[in-house]
mmCIF file of C-alpha atoms and ligand atoms in Angstrom:
data_model
loop_
_atom_site.group_PDB
_atom_site.id
_atom_site.type_symbol
_atom_site.label_atom_id
_atom_site.label_comp_id
_atom_site.label_asym_id
_atom_site.label_seq_id
_atom_site.Cartn_x
_atom_site.Cartn_y
_atom_site.Cartn_z
ATOM 1 C CA MET A 1 -26.234 8.254 -14.934
ATOM 2 C CA GLN A 2 -28.018 9.209 -11.730
ATOM 3 C CA ILE A 3 -27.117 8.046 -8.242
ATOM 4 C CA SER A 4 -30.084 8.159 -5.909
ATOM 5 C CA HIS A 5 -29.154 5.190 -3.667
ATOM 6 C CA LEU A 6 -25.551 4.692 -2.575
ATOM 7 C CA GLY A 7 -24.628 1.535 -0.659
ATOM 8 C CA ILE A 8 -21.687 1.175 1.704
ATOM 9 C CA HIS A 9 -20.743 -2.491 1.604
ATOM 10 C CA ASP A 10 -20.051 -3.858 5.062
ATOM 11 C CA SER A 11 -16.666 -5.220 3.876
ATOM 12 C CA VAL A 12 -15.294 -1.682 4.475
ATOM 13 C CA ASP A 13 -15.351 -2.771 8.115
ATOM 14 C CA ALA A 14 -11.867 -4.211 7.450
ATOM 15 C CA VAL A 15 -10.639 -0.603 7.493
ATOM 16 C CA PHE A 16 -13.242 1.512 9.382
ATOM 17 C CA PRO A 17 -16.797 1.108 10.717
ATOM 18 C CA PRO A 18 -19.250 1.489 7.783
ATOM 19 C CA GLU A 19 -21.375 3.840 9.917
ATOM 20 C CA GLN A 20 -18.508 6.359 10.057
ATOM 21 C CA LEU A 21 -18.568 6.694 6.290
ATOM 22 C CA ARG A 22 -22.363 6.797 6.196
ATOM 23 C CA GLU A 23 -22.368 9.707 8.653
ATOM 24 C CA ALA A 24 -19.585 11.482 6.759
ATOM 25 C CA LEU A 25 -21.673 11.227 3.575
ATOM 26 C CA PHE A 26 -24.859 12.380 5.300
ATOM 27 C CA SER A 27 -24.913 15.723 3.494
ATOM 28 C CA ILE A 28 -24.721 14.357 -0.074
ATOM 29 C CA ASP A 29 -27.735 13.933 -2.278
ATOM 30 C CA PRO A 30 -28.210 10.153 -2.645
ATOM 31 C CA ASN A 31 -29.673 8.041 0.158
ATOM 32 C CA VAL A 32 -26.727 6.347 1.791
ATOM 33 C CA GLU A 33 -27.240 2.919 3.386
ATOM 34 C CA VAL A 34 -24.953 0.235 4.755
ATOM 35 C CA VAL A 35 -25.501 -2.986 2.749
ATOM 36 C CA GLY A 36 -24.278 -6.584 2.876
ATOM 37 C CA ASP A 37 -24.247 -9.355 0.295
ATOM 38 C CA ASP A 38 -28.046 -9.704 0.212
ATOM 39 C CA PRO A 39 -28.999 -9.410 -3.511
ATOM 40 C CA ASP A 40 -32.127 -7.374 -2.638
ATOM 41 C CA GLU A 41 -30.042 -4.835 -0.720
ATOM 42 C CA LEU A 42 -27.572 -4.532 -3.594
ATOM 43 C CA ALA A 43 -30.372 -4.323 -6.165
ATOM 44 C CA GLY A 44 -31.740 -1.306 -4.302
ATOM 45 C CA CYS A 45 -28.493 0.634 -4.941
ATOM 46 C CA ASP A 46 -27.216 2.527 -7.993
ATOM 47 C CA ALA A 47 -23.677 2.574 -6.650
ATOM 48 C CA VAL A 48 -21.689 0.815 -3.919
ATOM 49 C CA VAL A 49 -18.549 1.756 -1.968
ATOM 50 C CA THR A 50 -16.688 -1.413 -1.029
ATOM 51 C CA PHE A 51 -13.428 -2.827 0.291
ATOM 52 C CA ALA A 52 -13.733 -6.311 -1.206
ATOM 53 C CA HIS A 53 -14.958 -7.571 -4.533
ATOM 54 C CA ARG A 54 -18.114 -9.675 -4.535
ATOM 55 C CA ASP A 55 -19.600 -11.341 -7.614
ATOM 56 C CA GLY A 56 -22.939 -9.940 -6.470
ATOM 57 C CA LEU A 57 -21.671 -6.465 -7.368
ATOM 58 C CA LEU A 58 -21.650 -7.485 -11.036
ATOM 59 C CA ASP A 59 -25.242 -8.623 -11.438
ATOM 60 C CA SER A 60 -27.222 -6.181 -9.285
ATOM 61 C CA GLY A 61 -27.772 -3.477 -11.887
ATOM 62 C CA LEU A 62 -25.178 -1.157 -10.330
ATOM 63 C CA GLU A 63 -23.845 1.779 -12.353
ATOM 64 C CA TRP A 64 -20.734 2.443 -10.296
ATOM 65 C CA VAL A 65 -18.554 0.647 -7.732
ATOM 66 C CA HIS A 66 -15.952 2.565 -5.717
ATOM 67 C CA SER A 67 -13.171 0.597 -4.058
ATOM 68 C CA ILE A 68 -11.681 2.026 -0.884
ATOM 69 C CA GLN A 69 -8.335 0.493 -1.935
ATOM 70 C CA ALA A 70 -5.744 1.944 -4.300
ATOM 71 C CA GLY A 71 -4.805 -1.518 -5.551
ATOM 72 C CA TYR A 72 -7.356 -3.026 -7.927
ATOM 73 C CA ASP A 73 -5.570 -6.344 -8.462
ATOM 74 C CA ARG A 74 -8.321 -8.176 -6.569
ATOM 75 C CA PHE A 75 -11.119 -6.839 -8.805
ATOM 76 C CA PRO A 76 -12.004 -8.629 -12.097
ATOM 77 C CA LEU A 77 -11.637 -5.658 -14.426
ATOM 78 C CA ALA A 78 -12.807 -7.451 -17.588
ATOM 79 C CA GLU A 79 -16.005 -8.522 -15.861
ATOM 80 C CA PHE A 80 -16.713 -4.936 -14.765
ATOM 81 C CA GLU A 81 -16.095 -3.844 -18.357
ATOM 82 C CA ASP A 82 -18.456 -6.528 -19.723
ATOM 83 C CA ALA A 83 -21.130 -5.621 -17.184
ATOM 84 C CA GLY A 84 -20.800 -1.920 -18.104
ATOM 85 C CA ILE A 85 -20.102 -0.988 -14.479
ATOM 86 C CA ILE A 86 -17.743 1.900 -13.722
ATOM 87 C CA LEU A 87 -15.012 1.022 -11.200
ATOM 88 C CA THR A 88 -13.106 3.755 -9.364
ATOM 89 C CA ASN A 89 -10.287 3.293 -6.834
ATOM 90 C CA SER A 90 -8.779 5.264 -3.970
ATOM 91 C CA THR A 91 -5.313 6.103 -5.178
ATOM 92 C CA GLY A 92 -4.129 9.493 -3.979
ATOM 93 C CA ILE A 93 -5.050 9.184 -0.292
ATOM 94 C CA HIS A 94 -2.203 7.048 1.106
ATOM 95 C CA GLY A 95 0.874 9.215 0.587
ATOM 96 C CA THR A 96 1.053 10.448 4.176
ATOM 97 C CA SER A 97 0.042 7.245 5.981
ATOM 98 C CA VAL A 98 2.199 4.848 3.964
ATOM 99 C CA GLY A 99 4.988 7.436 3.709
ATOM 100 C CA GLU A 100 5.120 7.678 7.498
ATOM 101 C CA SER A 101 4.846 3.888 7.894
ATOM 102 C CA ALA A 102 7.761 3.281 5.526
ATOM 103 C CA LEU A 103 9.844 5.919 7.293
ATOM 104 C CA GLY A 104 8.972 4.248 10.607
ATOM 105 C CA MET A 105 10.054 0.881 9.231
ATOM 106 C CA MET A 106 13.411 2.289 8.130
ATOM 107 C CA LEU A 107 13.891 4.045 11.485
ATOM 108 C CA SER A 108 12.973 0.867 13.332
ATOM 109 C CA LEU A 109 15.583 -1.132 11.426
ATOM 110 C CA SER A 110 18.333 1.511 11.632
ATOM 111 C CA ARG A 111 17.753 2.501 15.263
ATOM 112 C CA ARG A 112 17.076 -1.161 16.291
ATOM 113 C CA LEU A 113 13.637 -0.294 17.728
ATOM 114 C CA HIS A 114 12.188 -3.613 16.547
ATOM 115 C CA ALA A 115 14.845 -5.507 18.526
ATOM 116 C CA PHE A 116 14.261 -3.442 21.675
ATOM 117 C CA SER A 117 10.529 -3.999 21.384
ATOM 118 C CA CYS A 118 11.083 -7.792 21.323
ATOM 119 C CA GLN A 119 13.437 -7.562 24.306
ATOM 120 C CA GLN A 120 10.915 -5.560 26.299
ATOM 121 C CA THR A 121 8.472 -8.462 26.160
ATOM 122 C CA ASP A 122 11.049 -10.475 28.133
ATOM 123 C CA ARG A 123 12.142 -7.535 30.362
ATOM 124 C CA GLU A 124 15.659 -7.807 28.895
ATOM 125 C CA TRP A 125 18.193 -4.946 28.991
ATOM 126 C CA ASN A 126 20.655 -5.635 26.185
ATOM 127 C CA ARG A 127 22.421 -2.810 24.421
ATOM 128 C CA PRO A 128 23.002 -3.462 20.707
ATOM 129 C CA ASP A 129 26.472 -4.284 19.388
ATOM 130 C CA TRP A 130 28.389 -1.058 18.743
ATOM 131 C CA ASP A 131 28.167 -1.422 14.973
ATOM 132 C CA GLU A 132 24.501 -2.436 14.689
ATOM 133 C CA PRO A 133 22.674 0.926 14.953
ATOM 134 C CA PHE A 134 23.110 3.508 12.226
ATOM 135 C CA THR A 135 21.487 6.777 11.236
ATOM 136 C CA LEU A 136 19.315 7.251 8.167
ATOM 137 C CA GLN A 137 20.858 10.615 7.309
ATOM 138 C CA HIS A 138 22.852 10.325 4.043
ATOM 139 C CA GLU A 139 21.786 6.679 3.556
ATOM 140 C CA PRO A 140 20.687 5.889 -0.021
ATOM 141 C CA LEU A 141 17.050 4.865 -0.502
ATOM 142 C CA CYS A 142 15.675 3.611 -3.813
ATOM 143 C CA VAL A 143 11.893 3.854 -4.179
ATOM 144 C CA VAL A 144 10.551 1.539 -6.881
ATOM 145 C CA GLY A 145 7.226 2.945 -8.122
ATOM 146 C CA LEU A 146 6.896 6.702 -7.733
ATOM 147 C CA GLY A 147 3.137 7.278 -7.535
ATOM 148 C CA THR A 148 1.217 8.386 -4.441
ATOM 149 C CA LEU A 149 2.957 5.895 -2.140
ATOM 150 C CA GLY A 150 6.395 6.308 -3.674
ATOM 151 C CA GLN A 151 6.245 10.098 -3.554
ATOM 152 C CA GLY A 152 4.974 9.970 0.030
ATOM 153 C CA ILE A 153 7.975 7.849 1.010
ATOM 154 C CA ALA A 154 10.472 9.915 -1.023
ATOM 155 C CA LYS A 155 9.292 13.224 0.444
ATOM 156 C CA ARG A 156 9.683 12.026 4.042
ATOM 157 C CA ALA A 157 13.000 10.275 3.459
ATOM 158 C CA ASP A 158 14.357 13.404 1.743
ATOM 159 C CA ALA A 159 13.203 15.500 4.709
ATOM 160 C CA ILE A 160 15.433 13.561 7.120
ATOM 161 C CA GLY A 161 18.428 13.752 4.799
ATOM 162 C CA MET A 162 18.366 10.389 3.039
ATOM 163 C CA HIS A 163 19.688 10.280 -0.532
ATOM 164 C CA VAL A 164 16.596 9.306 -2.481
ATOM 165 C CA THR A 165 16.604 7.731 -5.922
ATOM 166 C CA GLY A 166 13.705 6.008 -7.644
ATOM 167 C CA VAL A 167 12.482 3.803 -10.465
ATOM 168 C CA ARG A 168 9.491 4.435 -12.718
ATOM 169 C CA ARG A 169 8.533 3.446 -16.240
ATOM 170 C CA SER A 170 9.130 6.878 -17.755
ATOM 171 C CA ALA A 171 12.316 7.808 -15.793
ATOM 172 C CA GLU A 172 10.872 11.340 -15.691
ATOM 173 C CA SER A 173 12.247 13.375 -12.774
ATOM 174 C CA MET A 174 10.219 14.375 -9.731
ATOM 175 C CA PRO A 175 10.634 16.359 -6.500
ATOM 176 C CA HIS A 176 12.577 14.797 -3.591
ATOM 177 C CA VAL A 177 14.206 12.208 -5.880
ATOM 178 C CA ARG A 178 17.826 12.956 -6.861
ATOM 179 C CA LYS A 179 17.891 10.505 -9.760
ATOM 180 C CA VAL A 180 15.049 8.634 -11.445
ATOM 181 C CA TYR A 181 15.882 5.395 -13.293
ATOM 182 C CA ALA A 182 13.781 3.668 -15.945
ATOM 183 C CA ASN A 183 12.564 0.096 -15.319
ATOM 184 C CA ASP A 184 15.325 -1.333 -17.471
ATOM 185 C CA ASP A 185 17.874 0.061 -15.025
ATOM 186 C CA LEU A 186 16.216 -1.492 -11.953
ATOM 187 C CA HIS A 187 19.303 -3.538 -11.028
ATOM 188 C CA GLN A 188 21.622 -0.564 -11.199
ATOM 189 C CA ALA A 189 19.182 1.522 -9.153
ATOM 190 C CA ILE A 190 18.735 -1.003 -6.352
ATOM 191 C CA SER A 191 22.392 -2.067 -6.238
ATOM 192 C CA GLU A 192 23.452 1.276 -4.801
ATOM 193 C CA ALA A 193 20.759 1.535 -2.105
ATOM 194 C CA ARG A 194 20.828 0.784 1.635
ATOM 195 C CA PHE A 195 17.004 0.594 1.510
ATOM 196 C CA VAL A 196 14.835 -0.508 -1.411
ATOM 197 C CA ALA A 197 11.163 0.396 -0.971
ATOM 198 C CA LEU A 198 8.647 -1.236 -3.301
ATOM 199 C CA ALA A 199 5.542 0.845 -4.089
ATOM 200 C CA THR A 200 4.276 -0.355 -7.481
ATOM 201 C CA PRO A 201 0.794 -1.679 -8.286
ATOM 202 C CA LEU A 202 0.519 -5.453 -8.830
ATOM 203 C CA THR A 203 0.278 -5.930 -12.606
ATOM 204 C CA ASP A 204 1.485 -8.499 -15.126
ATOM 205 C CA ALA A 205 4.665 -6.410 -15.377
ATOM 206 C CA THR A 206 5.306 -6.261 -11.631
ATOM 207 C CA VAL A 207 4.539 -9.838 -10.484
ATOM 208 C CA GLY A 208 7.801 -11.064 -8.959
ATOM 209 C CA LEU A 209 9.515 -7.782 -9.854
ATOM 210 C CA MET A 210 11.823 -8.410 -6.900
ATOM 211 C CA GLY A 211 13.174 -11.955 -7.304
ATOM 212 C CA THR A 212 16.408 -13.898 -6.808
ATOM 213 C CA ALA A 213 18.396 -11.749 -9.270
ATOM 214 C CA GLU A 214 17.159 -8.518 -7.728
ATOM 215 C CA PHE A 215 17.956 -9.583 -4.152
ATOM 216 C CA GLU A 216 21.398 -10.643 -5.382
ATOM 217 C CA ALA A 217 21.819 -7.235 -6.980
ATOM 218 C CA MET A 218 21.123 -5.522 -3.639
ATOM 219 C CA ARG A 219 23.899 -4.734 -1.160
ATOM 220 C CA GLU A 220 24.450 -7.264 1.623
ATOM 221 C CA ASP A 221 23.815 -4.521 4.201
ATOM 222 C CA ALA A 222 20.598 -3.436 2.491
ATOM 223 C CA TYR A 223 16.998 -3.707 3.674
ATOM 224 C CA PHE A 224 13.920 -4.426 1.561
ATOM 225 C CA ILE A 225 10.657 -2.601 2.345
ATOM 226 C CA ASN A 226 7.428 -3.844 0.749
ATOM 227 C CA VAL A 227 4.299 -1.709 1.079
ATOM 228 C CA ALA A 228 2.962 -2.595 -2.405
ATOM 229 C CA ARG A 229 1.593 -6.127 -2.775
ATOM 230 C CA GLY A 230 3.114 -9.404 -1.602
ATOM 231 C CA LYS A 231 3.188 -10.863 -5.104
ATOM 232 C CA CYS A 232 5.341 -7.992 -6.424
ATOM 233 C CA ALA A 233 8.171 -9.827 -4.657
ATOM 234 C CA ASP A 234 8.954 -13.537 -4.916
ATOM 235 C CA GLU A 235 8.562 -14.499 -1.251
ATOM 236 C CA LYS A 236 10.604 -17.710 -1.529
ATOM 237 C CA ALA A 237 13.457 -15.776 -3.114
ATOM 238 C CA LEU A 238 13.152 -13.136 -0.390
ATOM 239 C CA ILE A 239 13.336 -15.739 2.387
ATOM 240 C CA SER A 240 16.386 -17.353 0.745
ATOM 241 C CA ALA A 241 18.058 -13.963 0.359
ATOM 242 C CA LEU A 242 17.463 -13.240 4.053
ATOM 243 C CA GLU A 243 18.659 -16.697 5.151
ATOM 244 C CA ASP A 244 21.750 -16.575 2.942
ATOM 245 C CA GLY A 245 22.705 -13.041 3.987
ATOM 246 C CA GLU A 246 22.223 -11.645 0.464
ATOM 247 C CA ILE A 247 20.399 -8.766 2.184
ATOM 248 C CA ALA A 248 20.425 -7.603 5.826
ATOM 249 C CA GLY A 249 16.709 -7.510 6.585
ATOM 250 C CA ALA A 250 13.236 -6.448 5.544
ATOM 251 C CA ALA A 251 10.091 -4.650 6.639
ATOM 252 C CA LEU A 252 7.007 -6.161 5.079
ATOM 253 C CA ASP A 253 3.413 -4.952 5.182
ATOM 254 C CA VAL A 254 2.142 -7.240 2.416
ATOM 255 C CA PHE A 255 2.566 -10.937 1.671
ATOM 256 C CA GLU A 256 1.803 -13.526 -0.998
ATOM 257 C CA GLU A 257 -0.770 -14.979 1.402
ATOM 258 C CA GLU A 258 -2.550 -12.792 3.953
ATOM 259 C CA PRO A 259 -2.784 -13.182 6.882
ATOM 260 C CA LEU A 260 0.842 -14.359 6.802
ATOM 261 C CA PRO A 261 0.627 -18.110 7.592
ATOM 262 C CA GLU A 262 1.678 -19.037 11.120
ATOM 263 C CA ASP A 263 4.429 -21.328 9.801
ATOM 264 C CA SER A 264 6.114 -18.650 7.649
ATOM 265 C CA SER A 265 9.765 -18.302 8.597
ATOM 266 C CA LEU A 266 9.433 -14.533 8.146
ATOM 267 C CA TRP A 267 7.759 -14.306 11.581
ATOM 268 C CA GLY A 268 10.868 -15.463 13.430
ATOM 269 C CA MET A 269 13.667 -13.630 11.605
ATOM 270 C CA ASP A 270 15.637 -11.144 13.717
ATOM 271 C CA ASP A 271 15.838 -8.338 11.202
ATOM 272 C CA VAL A 272 12.443 -8.722 9.609
ATOM 273 C CA VAL A 273 9.603 -6.438 10.638
ATOM 274 C CA VAL A 274 6.151 -7.880 9.863
ATOM 275 C CA THR A 275 3.123 -5.572 9.824
ATOM 276 C CA PRO A 276 -0.431 -6.828 9.077
ATOM 277 C CA HIS A 277 -1.173 -4.912 5.841
ATOM 278 C CA ALA A 278 -1.687 -1.857 8.033
ATOM 279 C CA ALA A 279 0.733 0.671 6.521
ATOM 280 C CA ALA A 280 -2.191 2.760 5.247
ATOM 281 C CA ALA A 281 -4.428 2.427 8.307
ATOM 282 C CA GLU A 282 -5.363 5.736 9.948
ATOM 283 C CA ILE A 283 -8.283 7.190 11.900
ATOM 284 C CA ASP A 284 -9.150 9.574 9.036
ATOM 285 C CA TYR A 285 -9.307 6.875 6.337
ATOM 286 C CA TYR A 286 -13.119 7.123 6.084
ATOM 287 C CA ASN A 287 -12.902 10.913 5.692
ATOM 288 C CA HIS A 288 -10.522 10.582 2.735
ATOM 289 C CA ILE A 289 -12.930 8.096 1.156
ATOM 290 C CA ALA A 290 -15.910 10.406 1.821
ATOM 291 C CA GLU A 291 -14.066 13.201 0.018
ATOM 292 C CA LEU A 292 -13.413 11.005 -3.034
ATOM 293 C CA VAL A 293 -17.011 9.763 -3.118
ATOM 294 C CA ARG A 294 -18.437 13.289 -2.731
ATOM 295 C CA GLU A 295 -16.189 14.530 -5.544
ATOM 296 C CA ASN A 296 -17.328 11.764 -7.866
ATOM 297 C CA VAL A 297 -21.017 12.236 -7.047
ATOM 298 C CA GLN A 298 -20.531 15.868 -8.102
ATOM 299 C CA HIS A 299 -18.800 14.735 -11.309
ATOM 300 C CA ILE A 300 -21.709 12.402 -12.060
ATOM 301 C CA ASP A 301 -24.243 15.213 -11.467
ATOM 302 C CA ALA A 302 -22.249 17.462 -13.825
ATOM 303 C CA ASP A 303 -21.865 14.683 -16.404
ATOM 304 C CA GLU A 304 -18.069 14.849 -16.033
ATOM 305 C CA GLU A 305 -15.363 12.149 -16.108
ATOM 306 C CA LEU A 306 -14.923 10.418 -12.737
ATOM 307 C CA THR A 307 -11.751 10.814 -10.670
ATOM 308 C CA ASN A 308 -9.647 7.613 -10.295
ATOM 309 C CA ARG A 309 -11.600 5.725 -12.922
ATOM 310 C CA VAL A 310 -10.158 2.225 -13.467
ATOM 311 C CA VAL A 311 -12.871 0.748 -15.715
HETATM 312 P P1 NDP B 1 -0.174 5.088 -8.130
HETATM 313 O O1 NDP B 1 -0.928 4.709 -9.334
HETATM 314 O O2 NDP B 1 -0.277 6.478 -7.607
HETATM 315 O O3 NDP B 1 1.366 4.814 -8.351
HETATM 316 C C1 NDP B 1 1.886 3.669 -8.899
HETATM 317 C C2 NDP B 1 3.182 4.047 -9.564
HETATM 318 O O4 NDP B 1 3.862 2.850 -9.920
HETATM 319 C C3 NDP B 1 2.946 4.837 -10.817
HETATM 320 O O5 NDP B 1 3.320 6.166 -10.563
HETATM 321 C C4 NDP B 1 3.828 4.174 -11.849
HETATM 322 O O6 NDP B 1 4.726 5.170 -12.252
HETATM 323 C C5 NDP B 1 4.608 3.122 -11.100
HETATM 324 N N1 NDP B 1 4.737 1.872 -11.861
HETATM 325 C C6 NDP B 1 3.775 1.151 -12.473
HETATM 326 N N2 NDP B 1 4.292 0.064 -13.042
HETATM 327 C C7 NDP B 1 5.616 0.099 -12.784
HETATM 328 C C8 NDP B 1 6.695 -0.742 -13.116
HETATM 329 N N3 NDP B 1 6.521 -1.833 -13.876
HETATM 330 N N4 NDP B 1 7.936 -0.418 -12.669
HETATM 331 C C9 NDP B 1 8.126 0.712 -11.940
HETATM 332 N N5 NDP B 1 7.135 1.564 -11.607
HETATM 333 C C10 NDP B 1 5.900 1.252 -12.029
HETATM 334 O O7 NDP B 1 -0.577 4.058 -7.009
HETATM 335 P P2 NDP B 1 -0.386 4.211 -5.437
HETATM 336 O O8 NDP B 1 0.941 4.781 -5.150
HETATM 337 O O9 NDP B 1 -1.583 4.858 -4.860
HETATM 338 O O10 NDP B 1 -0.430 2.682 -4.988
HETATM 339 C C11 NDP B 1 0.507 1.762 -5.506
HETATM 340 C C12 NDP B 1 0.136 0.351 -5.049
HETATM 341 O O11 NDP B 1 0.454 0.216 -3.677
HETATM 342 C C13 NDP B 1 -1.342 0.019 -5.145
HETATM 343 O O12 NDP B 1 -1.651 -0.463 -6.441
HETATM 344 C C14 NDP B 1 -1.529 -1.019 -4.064
HETATM 345 O O13 NDP B 1 -1.332 -2.303 -4.588
HETATM 346 C C15 NDP B 1 -0.441 -0.700 -3.058
HETATM 347 N N6 NDP B 1 -0.971 -0.055 -1.847
HETATM 348 C C16 NDP B 1 -0.705 -0.659 -0.647
HETATM 349 C C17 NDP B 1 -1.141 -0.071 0.514
HETATM 350 C C18 NDP B 1 -0.888 -0.725 1.829
HETATM 351 O O14 NDP B 1 -1.734 -0.619 2.694
HETATM 352 N N7 NDP B 1 0.233 -1.381 2.028
HETATM 353 C C19 NDP B 1 -1.914 1.192 0.519
HETATM 354 C C20 NDP B 1 -2.121 1.728 -0.802
HETATM 355 C C21 NDP B 1 -1.642 1.122 -1.937
HETATM 356 P P3 NDP B 1 4.981 5.457 -13.802
HETATM 357 O O15 NDP B 1 3.642 5.541 -14.444
HETATM 358 O O16 NDP B 1 5.741 6.701 -13.781
HETATM 359 O O17 NDP B 1 5.762 4.293 -14.214
HETATM 360 C C1 7N6 B 2 -6.336 -0.654 3.662
HETATM 361 C C2 7N6 B 2 -5.253 -1.118 2.732
HETATM 362 C C3 7N6 B 2 -4.803 -0.361 -0.924
HETATM 363 O O1 7N6 B 2 -4.528 -0.934 -1.977
HETATM 364 O O2 7N6 B 2 -3.883 -2.215 0.239
HETATM 365 C C4 7N6 B 2 -4.463 -0.987 0.402
HETATM 366 O O3 7N6 B 2 -5.330 0.757 -0.890
HETATM 367 C C5 7N6 B 2 -5.646 -1.009 1.302
HETATM 368 C C6 7N6 B 2 -5.834 -0.372 5.057
#
């Protein structure tokens, strides 16, 4: 395989200006151009870096598509396989950004920052009830899914003195996590936690991983954090759990439908923090992508296996 023309699909604009990435890739060998959905533009490329999937990516003679997302649930993997197109993703770059976002969400809920922010809009000076604020130190956090995101969250939570446990398929131990549970022990793991943070990919095994039974298994003073994918949690069950006081609150970056519909009751709940799928957003996002792309162009030149290959 040889990459002489690399396209940057303009859908990356959802995360950073395409030109930023083009400039960051200026020094690599292939010609780098920003492209849209025009079949002629795509046909002129050997490889494309994209945010969104487009059917046009499958029938333009491309050798390689790189997604700037870690999650590949919105890409038709079988069709890439059939078309003989390599698909790579961007796992590995979001540990710091999502780790800090999740920590911020937990701090917001424990220190009541979300409530003060709402009050400020109305110029209101109301101190919280004496027993509302709490500190995160010594509070148990269970991180479900211990990959890049999960480890990023665990490391930061451990640093401020939280008691971190986690859930992964293998139950193999890892730094910053006091106890790792296997999937089968999910209920036991989450039942002890003040915060449950979901950081798994969306797969057949994780659709609705957090449902009615799981929210029931959580403590009534516990908070649910979702930075994975909306469909990893059953949103109806989550709303019921919040309404019925099965759990105390939530911080949600991802939803079954995005943007979150205007009529969703999640918008108006006191102890629910809604963020617009922005937990990974950061000014250096394009630089992390440039690094991954550069690395893989080198692998292609050396006839080596690509990093983060999905298909
Ligand atoms: P990784 O592949 O690094 O980590 C995923 C981890 O999930 C793996 O380590 C795996 O651990 C674990 N896992 C997989 N299946 C299960 C399961 N059934 N039960 C428990 N654990 C499981 O991916 P990332 O951390 O980079 O990203 C994870 C997901 O987060 C992405 O797929 C994407 O959907 C989402 N994401 C969201 C972002 C946002 O902006 N909100 C930003 C980036 C990613 P093991 O193999 O040990 O089981
Ligand atoms: C871009 C978010 C992913 O899977 O959902 C994220 O990488 C992308 C800000």
